Amino acid sequence: METTKTHAVHGGTLRYLKHDSATTGTPMTLSVFVPAGEGPFPVLIWLSGLTCTEDNFTTKAGAYKAAAVHGVIIVAPDTSPRGEGVADDPAYDLGQGAGFYVDATEAPWAPHFRMETYVADELIALIDGAFPTTKTRSIFGHSMGGHGALTLALRHPELFKSVSAFAPISSPTRCPWGKKAFKAYLGEDRAAWARHDAALLIEGGAAAGVFDDILVDQGDADSFLIDQLKPELLVAAAKKAGQGLTLRMQPGYDHSYFFMASFVDDHVAFHATRLKA
């Protein structure tokens, strides 16, 4: 990996990095915060939402003070492959910046849009190989990245100690964002869609007994709450499956990073407790 920028923050070191990905066939970018000390440290992976790069969380979430206190590495990758020759769409909710953390099977997306494998395989191996990690990790994210965090944890429970989300797309098969992306990336097969739907995965018992609790924060003033996010579907699925899930409806909060910055310390602490258990 090539380090493109380095900053000191809360006693630790924040690096912006770039590498050539064998999974996506493109350069990929990310940021990594490492707390002070020799380690090894557990890892917390953050997945961002639509239109974001690795920079949104890195500069806006204010997570590194809590990460320093708890002794946790935080990794924030970009949300999709990018570059010349990579398929794209004029809309903000498809293509570059909108990878949805799935491996596309349909043209023109399939050659590069392989974000599930990138995060669950290549990124984890890369971080464990380059930084002083305990080789244990958790995952969280926002909106499209909340969907990604939930589905990757539910589909790969052996990789993660815990999972949480801010304003996740809770059931992509039942909202406009998800239907559009899944049709483009995965085709018409609704069974394939269901395998990447957090509410349906929970309802079906995915990772039952693995995660004692799933923490979800949702602002009640979020303009996407009713049509796109539908957290009540997660609650219903968890109740049906007997899965621990805590939904905190936060009054007055919207979909922005002001929301994440207000509660990110809680999420870092939630994960740190489980990473060090």
PDB file of N, CA and C in Angstrom, residues 13-108:
ATOM      1  N   THR A  13      -2.063   7.784  14.804  1.00  0.00           N
ATOM      2  CA  THR A  13      -1.677   8.161  13.445  1.00  0.00           C
ATOM      3  C   THR A  13      -2.786   7.794  12.475  1.00  0.00           C
ATOM      4  N   LEU A  14      -3.169   8.764  11.664  1.00  0.00           N
ATOM      5  CA  LEU A  14      -4.146   8.555  10.601  1.00  0.00           C
ATOM      6  C   LEU A  14      -3.419   8.548   9.268  1.00  0.00           C
ATOM      7  N   ARG A  15      -3.613   7.487   8.512  1.00  0.00           N
ATOM      8  CA  ARG A  15      -3.005   7.389   7.192  1.00  0.00           C
ATOM      9  C   ARG A  15      -4.073   7.286   6.114  1.00  0.00           C
ATOM     10  N   TYR A  16      -3.877   8.013   5.027  1.00  0.00           N
ATOM     11  CA  TYR A  16      -4.637   7.787   3.799  1.00  0.00           C
ATOM     12  C   TYR A  16      -3.783   6.884   2.911  1.00  0.00           C
ATOM     13  N   LEU A  17      -4.387   5.847   2.367  1.00  0.00           N
ATOM     14  CA  LEU A  17      -3.639   4.827   1.636  1.00  0.00           C
ATOM     15  C   LEU A  17      -4.282   4.535   0.293  1.00  0.00           C
ATOM     16  N   LYS A  18      -3.459   4.015  -0.616  1.00  0.00           N
ATOM     17  CA  LYS A  18      -3.916   3.640  -1.946  1.00  0.00           C
ATOM     18  C   LYS A  18      -3.233   2.332  -2.327  1.00  0.00           C
ATOM     19  N   HIS A  19      -3.970   1.446  -2.984  1.00  0.00           N
ATOM     20  CA  HIS A  19      -3.359   0.195  -3.430  1.00  0.00           C
ATOM     21  C   HIS A  19      -4.080  -0.301  -4.676  1.00  0.00           C
ATOM     22  N   ASP A  20      -3.426  -1.143  -5.409  1.00  0.00           N
ATOM     23  CA  ASP A  20      -4.037  -1.783  -6.572  1.00  0.00           C
ATOM     24  C   ASP A  20      -4.767  -3.030  -6.104  1.00  0.00           C
ATOM     25  N   SER A  21      -6.063  -3.079  -6.331  1.00  0.00           N
ATOM     26  CA  SER A  21      -6.888  -4.175  -5.841  1.00  0.00           C
ATOM     27  C   SER A  21      -6.964  -5.303  -6.863  1.00  0.00           C
ATOM     28  N   ALA A  22      -6.634  -6.500  -6.430  1.00  0.00           N
ATOM     29  CA  ALA A  22      -6.803  -7.676  -7.283  1.00  0.00           C
ATOM     30  C   ALA A  22      -8.273  -8.030  -7.428  1.00  0.00           C
ATOM     31  N   THR A  23      -9.096  -7.630  -6.456  1.00  0.00           N
ATOM     32  CA  THR A  23     -10.526  -7.969  -6.478  1.00  0.00           C
ATOM     33  C   THR A  23     -11.291  -7.098  -7.459  1.00  0.00           C
ATOM     34  N   THR A  24     -11.096  -5.790  -7.391  1.00  0.00           N
ATOM     35  CA  THR A  24     -11.838  -4.881  -8.260  1.00  0.00           C
ATOM     36  C   THR A  24     -11.116  -4.600  -9.571  1.00  0.00           C
ATOM     37  N   GLY A  25      -9.828  -4.895  -9.626  1.00  0.00           N
ATOM     38  CA  GLY A  25      -9.054  -4.583 -10.820  1.00  0.00           C
ATOM     39  C   GLY A  25      -8.808  -3.102 -10.999  1.00  0.00           C
ATOM     40  N   THR A  26      -8.895  -2.357  -9.901  1.00  0.00           N
ATOM     41  CA  THR A  26      -8.723  -0.901  -9.935  1.00  0.00           C
ATOM     42  C   THR A  26      -7.887  -0.476  -8.732  1.00  0.00           C
ATOM     43  N   PRO A  27      -7.372   0.757  -8.746  1.00  0.00           N
ATOM     44  CA  PRO A  27      -6.842   1.304  -7.502  1.00  0.00           C
ATOM     45  C   PRO A  27      -7.983   1.492  -6.503  1.00  0.00           C
ATOM     46  N   MET A  28      -7.712   1.249  -5.227  1.00  0.00           N
ATOM     47  CA  MET A  28      -8.680   1.502  -4.162  1.00  0.00           C
ATOM     48  C   MET A  28      -8.022   2.367  -3.095  1.00  0.00           C
ATOM     49  N   THR A  29      -8.830   3.207  -2.464  1.00  0.00           N
ATOM     50  CA  THR A  29      -8.328   4.126  -1.448  1.00  0.00           C
ATOM     51  C   THR A  29      -9.023   3.848  -0.119  1.00  0.00           C
ATOM     52  N   LEU A  30      -8.350   4.210   0.965  1.00  0.00           N
ATOM     53  CA  LEU A  30      -8.886   3.995   2.303  1.00  0.00           C
ATOM     54  C   LEU A  30      -8.140   4.861   3.291  1.00  0.00           C
ATOM     55  N   SER A  31      -8.693   4.988   4.494  1.00  0.00           N
ATOM     56  CA  SER A  31      -7.968   5.606   5.598  1.00  0.00           C
ATOM     57  C   SER A  31      -7.872   4.599   6.731  1.00  0.00           C
ATOM     58  N   VAL A  32      -6.790   4.698   7.504  1.00  0.00           N
ATOM     59  CA  VAL A  32      -6.572   3.808   8.650  1.00  0.00           C
ATOM     60  C   VAL A  32      -6.060   4.643   9.820  1.00  0.00           C
ATOM     61  N   PHE A  33      -6.798   4.592  10.929  1.00  0.00           N
ATOM     62  CA  PHE A  33      -6.337   5.208  12.172  1.00  0.00           C
ATOM     63  C   PHE A  33      -5.776   4.127  13.077  1.00  0.00           C
ATOM     64  N   VAL A  34      -4.552   4.340  13.594  1.00  0.00           N
ATOM     65  CA  VAL A  34      -3.916   3.421  14.529  1.00  0.00           C
ATOM     66  C   VAL A  34      -3.634   4.183  15.814  1.00  0.00           C
ATOM     67  N   PRO A  35      -4.136   3.720  16.958  1.00  0.00           N
ATOM     68  CA  PRO A  35      -3.878   4.430  18.214  1.00  0.00           C
ATOM     69  C   PRO A  35      -2.424   4.335  18.631  1.00  0.00           C
ATOM     70  N   ALA A  36      -2.072   5.133  19.613  1.00  0.00           N
ATOM     71  CA  ALA A  36      -0.704   5.123  20.118  1.00  0.00           C
ATOM     72  C   ALA A  36      -0.382   3.776  20.759  1.00  0.00           C
ATOM     73  N   GLY A  37       0.880   3.400  20.713  1.00  0.00           N
ATOM     74  CA  GLY A  37       1.318   2.166  21.338  1.00  0.00           C
ATOM     75  C   GLY A  37       1.714   1.126  20.311  1.00  0.00           C
ATOM     76  N   GLU A  38       2.252   0.026  20.801  1.00  0.00           N
ATOM     77  CA  GLU A  38       2.745  -1.026  19.916  1.00  0.00           C
ATOM     78  C   GLU A  38       1.656  -1.985  19.466  1.00  0.00           C
ATOM     79  N   GLY A  39       0.536  -2.026  20.175  1.00  0.00           N
ATOM     80  CA  GLY A  39      -0.504  -2.986  19.828  1.00  0.00           C
ATOM     81  C   GLY A  39      -0.152  -4.369  20.349  1.00  0.00           C
ATOM     82  N   PRO A  40      -0.770  -5.411  19.813  1.00  0.00           N
ATOM     83  CA  PRO A  40      -1.710  -5.346  18.697  1.00  0.00           C
ATOM     84  C   PRO A  40      -3.081  -4.807  19.120  1.00  0.00           C
ATOM     85  N   PHE A  41      -3.839  -4.313  18.111  1.00  0.00           N
ATOM     86  CA  PHE A  41      -5.134  -3.700  18.350  1.00  0.00           C
ATOM     87  C   PHE A  41      -6.222  -4.431  17.552  1.00  0.00           C
ATOM     88  N   PRO A  42      -7.435  -4.506  18.090  1.00  0.00           N
ATOM     89  CA  PRO A  42      -8.563  -4.977  17.277  1.00  0.00           C
ATOM     90  C   PRO A  42      -8.934  -3.928  16.236  1.00  0.00           C
ATOM     91  N   VAL A  43      -9.687  -4.343  15.243  1.00  0.00           N
ATOM     92  CA  VAL A  43      -9.998  -3.490  14.090  1.00  0.00           C
ATOM     93  C   VAL A  43     -11.504  -3.247  13.998  1.00  0.00           C
ATOM     94  N   LEU A  44     -11.856  -2.030  13.681  1.00  0.00           N
ATOM     95  CA  LEU A  44     -13.242  -1.647  13.430  1.00  0.00           C
ATOM     96  C   LEU A  44     -13.323  -1.108  12.011  1.00  0.00           C
ATOM     97  N   ILE A  45     -14.093  -1.779  11.159  1.00  0.00           N
ATOM     98  CA  ILE A  45     -14.244  -1.368   9.762  1.00  0.00           C
ATOM     99  C   ILE A  45     -15.512  -0.536   9.617  1.00  0.00           C
ATOM    100  N   TRP A  46     -15.363   0.622   8.985  1.00  0.00           N
ATOM    101  CA  TRP A  46     -16.501   1.513   8.716  1.00  0.00           C
ATOM    102  C   TRP A  46     -16.831   1.483   7.227  1.00  0.00           C
ATOM    103  N   LEU A  47     -18.115   1.336   6.890  1.00  0.00           N
ATOM    104  CA  LEU A  47     -18.580   1.390   5.508  1.00  0.00           C
ATOM    105  C   LEU A  47     -19.476   2.611   5.318  1.00  0.00           C
ATOM    106  N   SER A  48     -19.115   3.463   4.385  1.00  0.00           N
ATOM    107  CA  SER A  48     -19.848   4.707   4.152  1.00  0.00           C
ATOM    108  C   SER A  48     -20.997   4.527   3.172  1.00  0.00           C
ATOM    109  N   GLY A  49     -21.780   5.595   3.024  1.00  0.00           N
ATOM    110  CA  GLY A  49     -23.003   5.557   2.231  1.00  0.00           C
ATOM    111  C   GLY A  49     -22.854   6.113   0.831  1.00  0.00           C
ATOM    112  N   LEU A  50     -23.981   6.259   0.162  1.00  0.00           N
ATOM    113  CA  LEU A  50     -24.044   6.723  -1.226  1.00  0.00           C
ATOM    114  C   LEU A  50     -23.288   8.037  -1.405  1.00  0.00           C
ATOM    115  N   THR A  51     -22.551   8.124  -2.475  1.00  0.00           N
ATOM    116  CA  THR A  51     -21.759   9.279  -2.929  1.00  0.00           C
ATOM    117  C   THR A  51     -20.481   9.481  -2.126  1.00  0.00           C
ATOM    118  N   CYS A  52     -20.274   8.734  -1.066  1.00  0.00           N
ATOM    119  CA  CYS A  52     -19.120   8.969  -0.198  1.00  0.00           C
ATOM    120  C   CYS A  52     -17.849   8.319  -0.735  1.00  0.00           C
ATOM    121  N   THR A  53     -16.726   8.844  -0.277  1.00  0.00           N
ATOM    122  CA  THR A  53     -15.415   8.222  -0.451  1.00  0.00           C
ATOM    123  C   THR A  53     -14.911   7.850   0.950  1.00  0.00           C
ATOM    124  N   GLU A  54     -13.639   7.464   1.046  1.00  0.00           N
ATOM    125  CA  GLU A  54     -13.064   7.204   2.362  1.00  0.00           C
ATOM    126  C   GLU A  54     -12.941   8.467   3.197  1.00  0.00           C
ATOM    127  N   ASP A  55     -13.098   9.629   2.568  1.00  0.00           N
ATOM    128  CA  ASP A  55     -12.817  10.882   3.263  1.00  0.00           C
ATOM    129  C   ASP A  55     -13.973  11.358   4.142  1.00  0.00           C
ATOM    130  N   ASN A  56     -15.216  10.988   3.821  1.00  0.00           N
ATOM    131  CA  ASN A  56     -16.362  11.526   4.556  1.00  0.00           C
ATOM    132  C   ASN A  56     -16.317  11.154   6.036  1.00  0.00           C
ATOM    133  N   PHE A  57     -16.214   9.869   6.321  1.00  0.00           N
ATOM    134  CA  PHE A  57     -16.117   9.425   7.704  1.00  0.00           C
ATOM    135  C   PHE A  57     -14.847   9.962   8.357  1.00  0.00           C
ATOM    136  N   THR A  58     -13.761   9.913   7.632  1.00  0.00           N
ATOM    137  CA  THR A  58     -12.459  10.266   8.179  1.00  0.00           C
ATOM    138  C   THR A  58     -12.441  11.693   8.707  1.00  0.00           C
ATOM    139  N   THR A  59     -13.055  12.607   7.964  1.00  0.00           N
ATOM    140  CA  THR A  59     -12.988  14.018   8.348  1.00  0.00           C
ATOM    141  C   THR A  59     -14.194  14.505   9.140  1.00  0.00           C
ATOM    142  N   LYS A  60     -15.321  13.774   9.096  1.00  0.00           N
ATOM    143  CA  LYS A  60     -16.558  14.309   9.676  1.00  0.00           C
ATOM    144  C   LYS A  60     -17.070  13.573  10.913  1.00  0.00           C
ATOM    145  N   ALA A  61     -16.729  12.302  11.085  1.00  0.00           N
ATOM    146  CA  ALA A  61     -17.386  11.509  12.131  1.00  0.00           C
ATOM    147  C   ALA A  61     -16.858  11.787  13.531  1.00  0.00           C
ATOM    148  N   GLY A  62     -15.602  12.219  13.637  1.00  0.00           N
ATOM    149  CA  GLY A  62     -15.035  12.489  14.951  1.00  0.00           C
ATOM    150  C   GLY A  62     -14.883  11.253  15.817  1.00  0.00           C
ATOM    151  N   ALA A  63     -14.508  10.140  15.182  1.00  0.00           N
ATOM    152  CA  ALA A  63     -14.472   8.858  15.885  1.00  0.00           C
ATOM    153  C   ALA A  63     -13.135   8.548  16.540  1.00  0.00           C
ATOM    154  N   TYR A  64     -12.100   9.324  16.259  1.00  0.00           N
ATOM    155  CA  TYR A  64     -10.760   8.868  16.632  1.00  0.00           C
ATOM    156  C   TYR A  64     -10.421   9.093  18.098  1.00  0.00           C
ATOM    157  N   LYS A  65     -11.063  10.014  18.765  1.00  0.00           N
ATOM    158  CA  LYS A  65     -10.836  10.161  20.202  1.00  0.00           C
ATOM    159  C   LYS A  65     -11.292   8.901  20.924  1.00  0.00           C
ATOM    160  N   ALA A  66     -12.492   8.423  20.588  1.00  0.00           N
ATOM    161  CA  ALA A  66     -13.000   7.197  21.206  1.00  0.00           C
ATOM    162  C   ALA A  66     -12.146   5.998  20.814  1.00  0.00           C
ATOM    163  N   ALA A  67     -11.692   5.956  19.565  1.00  0.00           N
ATOM    164  CA  ALA A  67     -10.840   4.851  19.117  1.00  0.00           C
ATOM    165  C   ALA A  67      -9.523   4.842  19.881  1.00  0.00           C
ATOM    166  N   ALA A  68      -8.981   6.030  20.161  1.00  0.00           N
ATOM    167  CA  ALA A  68      -7.745   6.125  20.934  1.00  0.00           C
ATOM    168  C   ALA A  68      -7.961   5.663  22.372  1.00  0.00           C
ATOM    169  N   VAL A  69      -9.077   6.077  22.975  1.00  0.00           N
ATOM    170  CA  VAL A  69      -9.386   5.693  24.355  1.00  0.00           C
ATOM    171  C   VAL A  69      -9.522   4.181  24.484  1.00  0.00           C
ATOM    172  N   HIS A  70     -10.201   3.568  23.503  1.00  0.00           N
ATOM    173  CA  HIS A  70     -10.483   2.132  23.573  1.00  0.00           C
ATOM    174  C   HIS A  70      -9.404   1.273  22.923  1.00  0.00           C
ATOM    175  N   GLY A  71      -8.423   1.897  22.272  1.00  0.00           N
ATOM    176  CA  GLY A  71      -7.348   1.136  21.645  1.00  0.00           C
ATOM    177  C   GLY A  71      -7.811   0.312  20.468  1.00  0.00           C
ATOM    178  N   VAL A  72      -8.480   0.976  19.520  1.00  0.00           N
ATOM    179  CA  VAL A  72      -9.062   0.295  18.364  1.00  0.00           C
ATOM    180  C   VAL A  72      -8.574   0.943  17.077  1.00  0.00           C
ATOM    181  N   ILE A  73      -8.142   0.146  16.124  1.00  0.00           N
ATOM    182  CA  ILE A  73      -7.859   0.619  14.764  1.00  0.00           C
ATOM    183  C   ILE A  73      -9.183   0.833  14.042  1.00  0.00           C
ATOM    184  N   ILE A  74      -9.304   1.930  13.293  1.00  0.00           N
ATOM    185  CA  ILE A  74     -10.491   2.140  12.455  1.00  0.00           C
ATOM    186  C   ILE A  74     -10.063   2.244  11.007  1.00  0.00           C
ATOM    187  N   VAL A  75     -10.717   1.447  10.160  1.00  0.00           N
ATOM    188  CA  VAL A  75     -10.448   1.388   8.722  1.00  0.00           C
ATOM    189  C   VAL A  75     -11.679   1.886   7.973  1.00  0.00           C
ATOM    190  N   ALA A  76     -11.495   2.817   7.048  1.00  0.00           N
ATOM    191  CA  ALA A  76     -12.607   3.345   6.253  1.00  0.00           C
ATOM    192  C   ALA A  76     -12.260   3.269   4.769  1.00  0.00           C
ATOM    193  N   PRO A  77     -12.760   2.266   4.053  1.00  0.00           N
ATOM    194  CA  PRO A  77     -12.488   2.168   2.618  1.00  0.00           C
ATOM    195  C   PRO A  77     -13.431   3.029   1.788  1.00  0.00           C
ATOM    196  N   ASP A  78     -13.084   3.236   0.542  1.00  0.00           N
ATOM    197  CA  ASP A  78     -13.971   3.876  -0.421  1.00  0.00           C
ATOM    198  C   ASP A  78     -15.203   2.990  -0.629  1.00  0.00           C
ATOM    199  N   THR A  79     -16.240   3.572  -1.238  1.00  0.00           N
ATOM    200  CA  THR A  79     -17.521   2.878  -1.377  1.00  0.00           C
ATOM    201  C   THR A  79     -17.676   2.108  -2.687  1.00  0.00           C
ATOM    202  N   SER A  80     -16.715   2.227  -3.586  1.00  0.00           N
ATOM    203  CA  SER A  80     -16.819   1.524  -4.872  1.00  0.00           C
ATOM    204  C   SER A  80     -15.490   1.599  -5.603  1.00  0.00           C
ATOM    205  N   PRO A  81     -15.320   0.777  -6.642  1.00  0.00           N
ATOM    206  CA  PRO A  81     -14.197   1.006  -7.560  1.00  0.00           C
ATOM    207  C   PRO A  81     -14.434   2.287  -8.347  1.00  0.00           C
ATOM    208  N   ARG A  82     -13.364   2.887  -8.794  1.00  0.00           N
ATOM    209  CA  ARG A  82     -13.458   4.119  -9.580  1.00  0.00           C
ATOM    210  C   ARG A  82     -12.369   4.123 -10.636  1.00  0.00           C
ATOM    211  N   GLY A  83     -12.538   5.017 -11.614  1.00  0.00           N
ATOM    212  CA  GLY A  83     -11.483   5.236 -12.584  1.00  0.00           C
ATOM    213  C   GLY A  83     -11.930   5.027 -14.014  1.00  0.00           C
ATOM    214  N   GLU A  84     -11.027   5.333 -14.906  1.00  0.00           N
ATOM    215  CA  GLU A  84     -11.279   5.185 -16.333  1.00  0.00           C
ATOM    216  C   GLU A  84     -11.524   3.713 -16.655  1.00  0.00           C
ATOM    217  N   GLY A  85     -12.559   3.451 -17.409  1.00  0.00           N
ATOM    218  CA  GLY A  85     -12.889   2.086 -17.775  1.00  0.00           C
ATOM    219  C   GLY A  85     -13.792   1.384 -16.783  1.00  0.00           C
ATOM    220  N   VAL A  86     -14.118   2.051 -15.661  1.00  0.00           N
ATOM    221  CA  VAL A  86     -15.034   1.494 -14.673  1.00  0.00           C
ATOM    222  C   VAL A  86     -16.443   1.990 -14.977  1.00  0.00           C
ATOM    223  N   ALA A  87     -17.393   1.065 -15.046  1.00  0.00           N
ATOM    224  CA  ALA A  87     -18.770   1.436 -15.376  1.00  0.00           C
ATOM    225  C   ALA A  87     -19.293   2.475 -14.388  1.00  0.00           C
ATOM    226  N   ASP A  88     -20.193   3.329 -14.882  1.00  0.00           N
ATOM    227  CA  ASP A  88     -20.774   4.371 -14.035  1.00  0.00           C
ATOM    228  C   ASP A  88     -22.176   4.694 -14.538  1.00  0.00           C
ATOM    229  N   ASP A  89     -22.859   5.531 -13.790  1.00  0.00           N
ATOM    230  CA  ASP A  89     -24.208   5.962 -14.133  1.00  0.00           C
ATOM    231  C   ASP A  89     -24.341   7.420 -13.722  1.00  0.00           C
ATOM    232  N   PRO A  90     -25.090   8.224 -14.457  1.00  0.00           N
ATOM    233  CA  PRO A  90     -25.237   9.635 -14.081  1.00  0.00           C
ATOM    234  C   PRO A  90     -25.923   9.847 -12.739  1.00  0.00           C
ATOM    235  N   ALA A  91     -26.745   8.896 -12.308  1.00  0.00           N
ATOM    236  CA  ALA A  91     -27.468   9.042 -11.046  1.00  0.00           C
ATOM    237  C   ALA A  91     -26.528   8.815  -9.854  1.00  0.00           C
ATOM    238  N   TYR A  92     -26.852   9.460  -8.744  1.00  0.00           N
ATOM    239  CA  TYR A  92     -26.004   9.352  -7.553  1.00  0.00           C
ATOM    240  C   TYR A  92     -26.105   7.998  -6.878  1.00  0.00           C
ATOM    241  N   ASP A  93     -27.180   7.244  -7.154  1.00  0.00           N
ATOM    242  CA  ASP A  93     -27.449   6.017  -6.401  1.00  0.00           C
ATOM    243  C   ASP A  93     -27.133   4.743  -7.185  1.00  0.00           C
ATOM    244  N   LEU A  94     -26.262   4.863  -8.190  1.00  0.00           N
ATOM    245  CA  LEU A  94     -25.815   3.700  -8.945  1.00  0.00           C
ATOM    246  C   LEU A  94     -24.427   3.989  -9.505  1.00  0.00           C
ATOM    247  N   GLY A  95     -23.608   2.961  -9.567  1.00  0.00           N
ATOM    248  CA  GLY A  95     -22.287   3.123 -10.167  1.00  0.00           C
ATOM    249  C   GLY A  95     -21.242   3.602  -9.175  1.00  0.00           C
ATOM    250  N   GLN A  96     -20.304   4.396  -9.643  1.00  0.00           N
ATOM    251  CA  GLN A  96     -19.197   4.836  -8.804  1.00  0.00           C
ATOM    252  C   GLN A  96     -19.721   5.674  -7.630  1.00  0.00           C
ATOM    253  N   GLY A  97     -19.307   5.279  -6.430  1.00  0.00           N
ATOM    254  CA  GLY A  97     -19.844   5.881  -5.215  1.00  0.00           C
ATOM    255  C   GLY A  97     -21.062   5.169  -4.668  1.00  0.00           C
ATOM    256  N   ALA A  98     -21.474   4.089  -5.340  1.00  0.00           N
ATOM    257  CA  ALA A  98     -22.700   3.377  -4.943  1.00  0.00           C
ATOM    258  C   ALA A  98     -22.528   1.876  -5.156  1.00  0.00           C
ATOM    259  N   GLY A  99     -21.484   1.308  -4.568  1.00  0.00           N
ATOM    260  CA  GLY A  99     -21.184  -0.106  -4.789  1.00  0.00           C
ATOM    261  C   GLY A  99     -22.093  -1.081  -4.078  1.00  0.00           C
ATOM    262  N   PHE A 100     -22.806  -0.637  -3.034  1.00  0.00           N
ATOM    263  CA  PHE A 100     -23.776  -1.445  -2.278  1.00  0.00           C
ATOM    264  C   PHE A 100     -23.178  -2.691  -1.627  1.00  0.00           C
ATOM    265  N   TYR A 101     -21.870  -2.837  -1.649  1.00  0.00           N
ATOM    266  CA  TYR A 101     -21.194  -3.923  -0.928  1.00  0.00           C
ATOM    267  C   TYR A 101     -21.696  -5.305  -1.342  1.00  0.00           C
ATOM    268  N   VAL A 102     -21.947  -5.440  -2.638  1.00  0.00           N
ATOM    269  CA  VAL A 102     -22.268  -6.739  -3.237  1.00  0.00           C
ATOM    270  C   VAL A 102     -21.263  -7.013  -4.349  1.00  0.00           C
ATOM    271  N   ASP A 103     -21.200  -8.270  -4.783  1.00  0.00           N
ATOM    272  CA  ASP A 103     -20.421  -8.638  -5.964  1.00  0.00           C
ATOM    273  C   ASP A 103     -21.368  -8.691  -7.149  1.00  0.00           C
ATOM    274  N   ALA A 104     -21.239  -7.739  -8.061  1.00  0.00           N
ATOM    275  CA  ALA A 104     -22.142  -7.675  -9.204  1.00  0.00           C
ATOM    276  C   ALA A 104     -21.951  -8.890 -10.114  1.00  0.00           C
ATOM    277  N   THR A 105     -23.060  -9.346 -10.667  1.00  0.00           N
ATOM    278  CA  THR A 105     -23.036 -10.472 -11.607  1.00  0.00           C
ATOM    279  C   THR A 105     -23.433 -10.056 -13.015  1.00  0.00           C
ATOM    280  N   GLU A 106     -23.880  -8.810 -13.175  1.00  0.00           N
ATOM    281  CA  GLU A 106     -24.447  -8.350 -14.440  1.00  0.00           C
ATOM    282  C   GLU A 106     -23.538  -7.331 -15.120  1.00  0.00           C
ATOM    283  N   ALA A 107     -23.577  -7.329 -16.465  1.00  0.00           N
ATOM    284  CA  ALA A 107     -22.870  -6.317 -17.249  1.00  0.00           C
ATOM    285  C   ALA A 107     -23.582  -4.976 -17.085  1.00  0.00           C
ATOM    286  N   PRO A 108     -22.846  -3.877 -17.114  1.00  0.00           N
ATOM    287  CA  PRO A 108     -21.388  -3.740 -17.265  1.00  0.00           C
ATOM    288  C   PRO A 108     -20.641  -3.704 -15.927  1.00  0.00           C
TER     289      PRO A 108
END
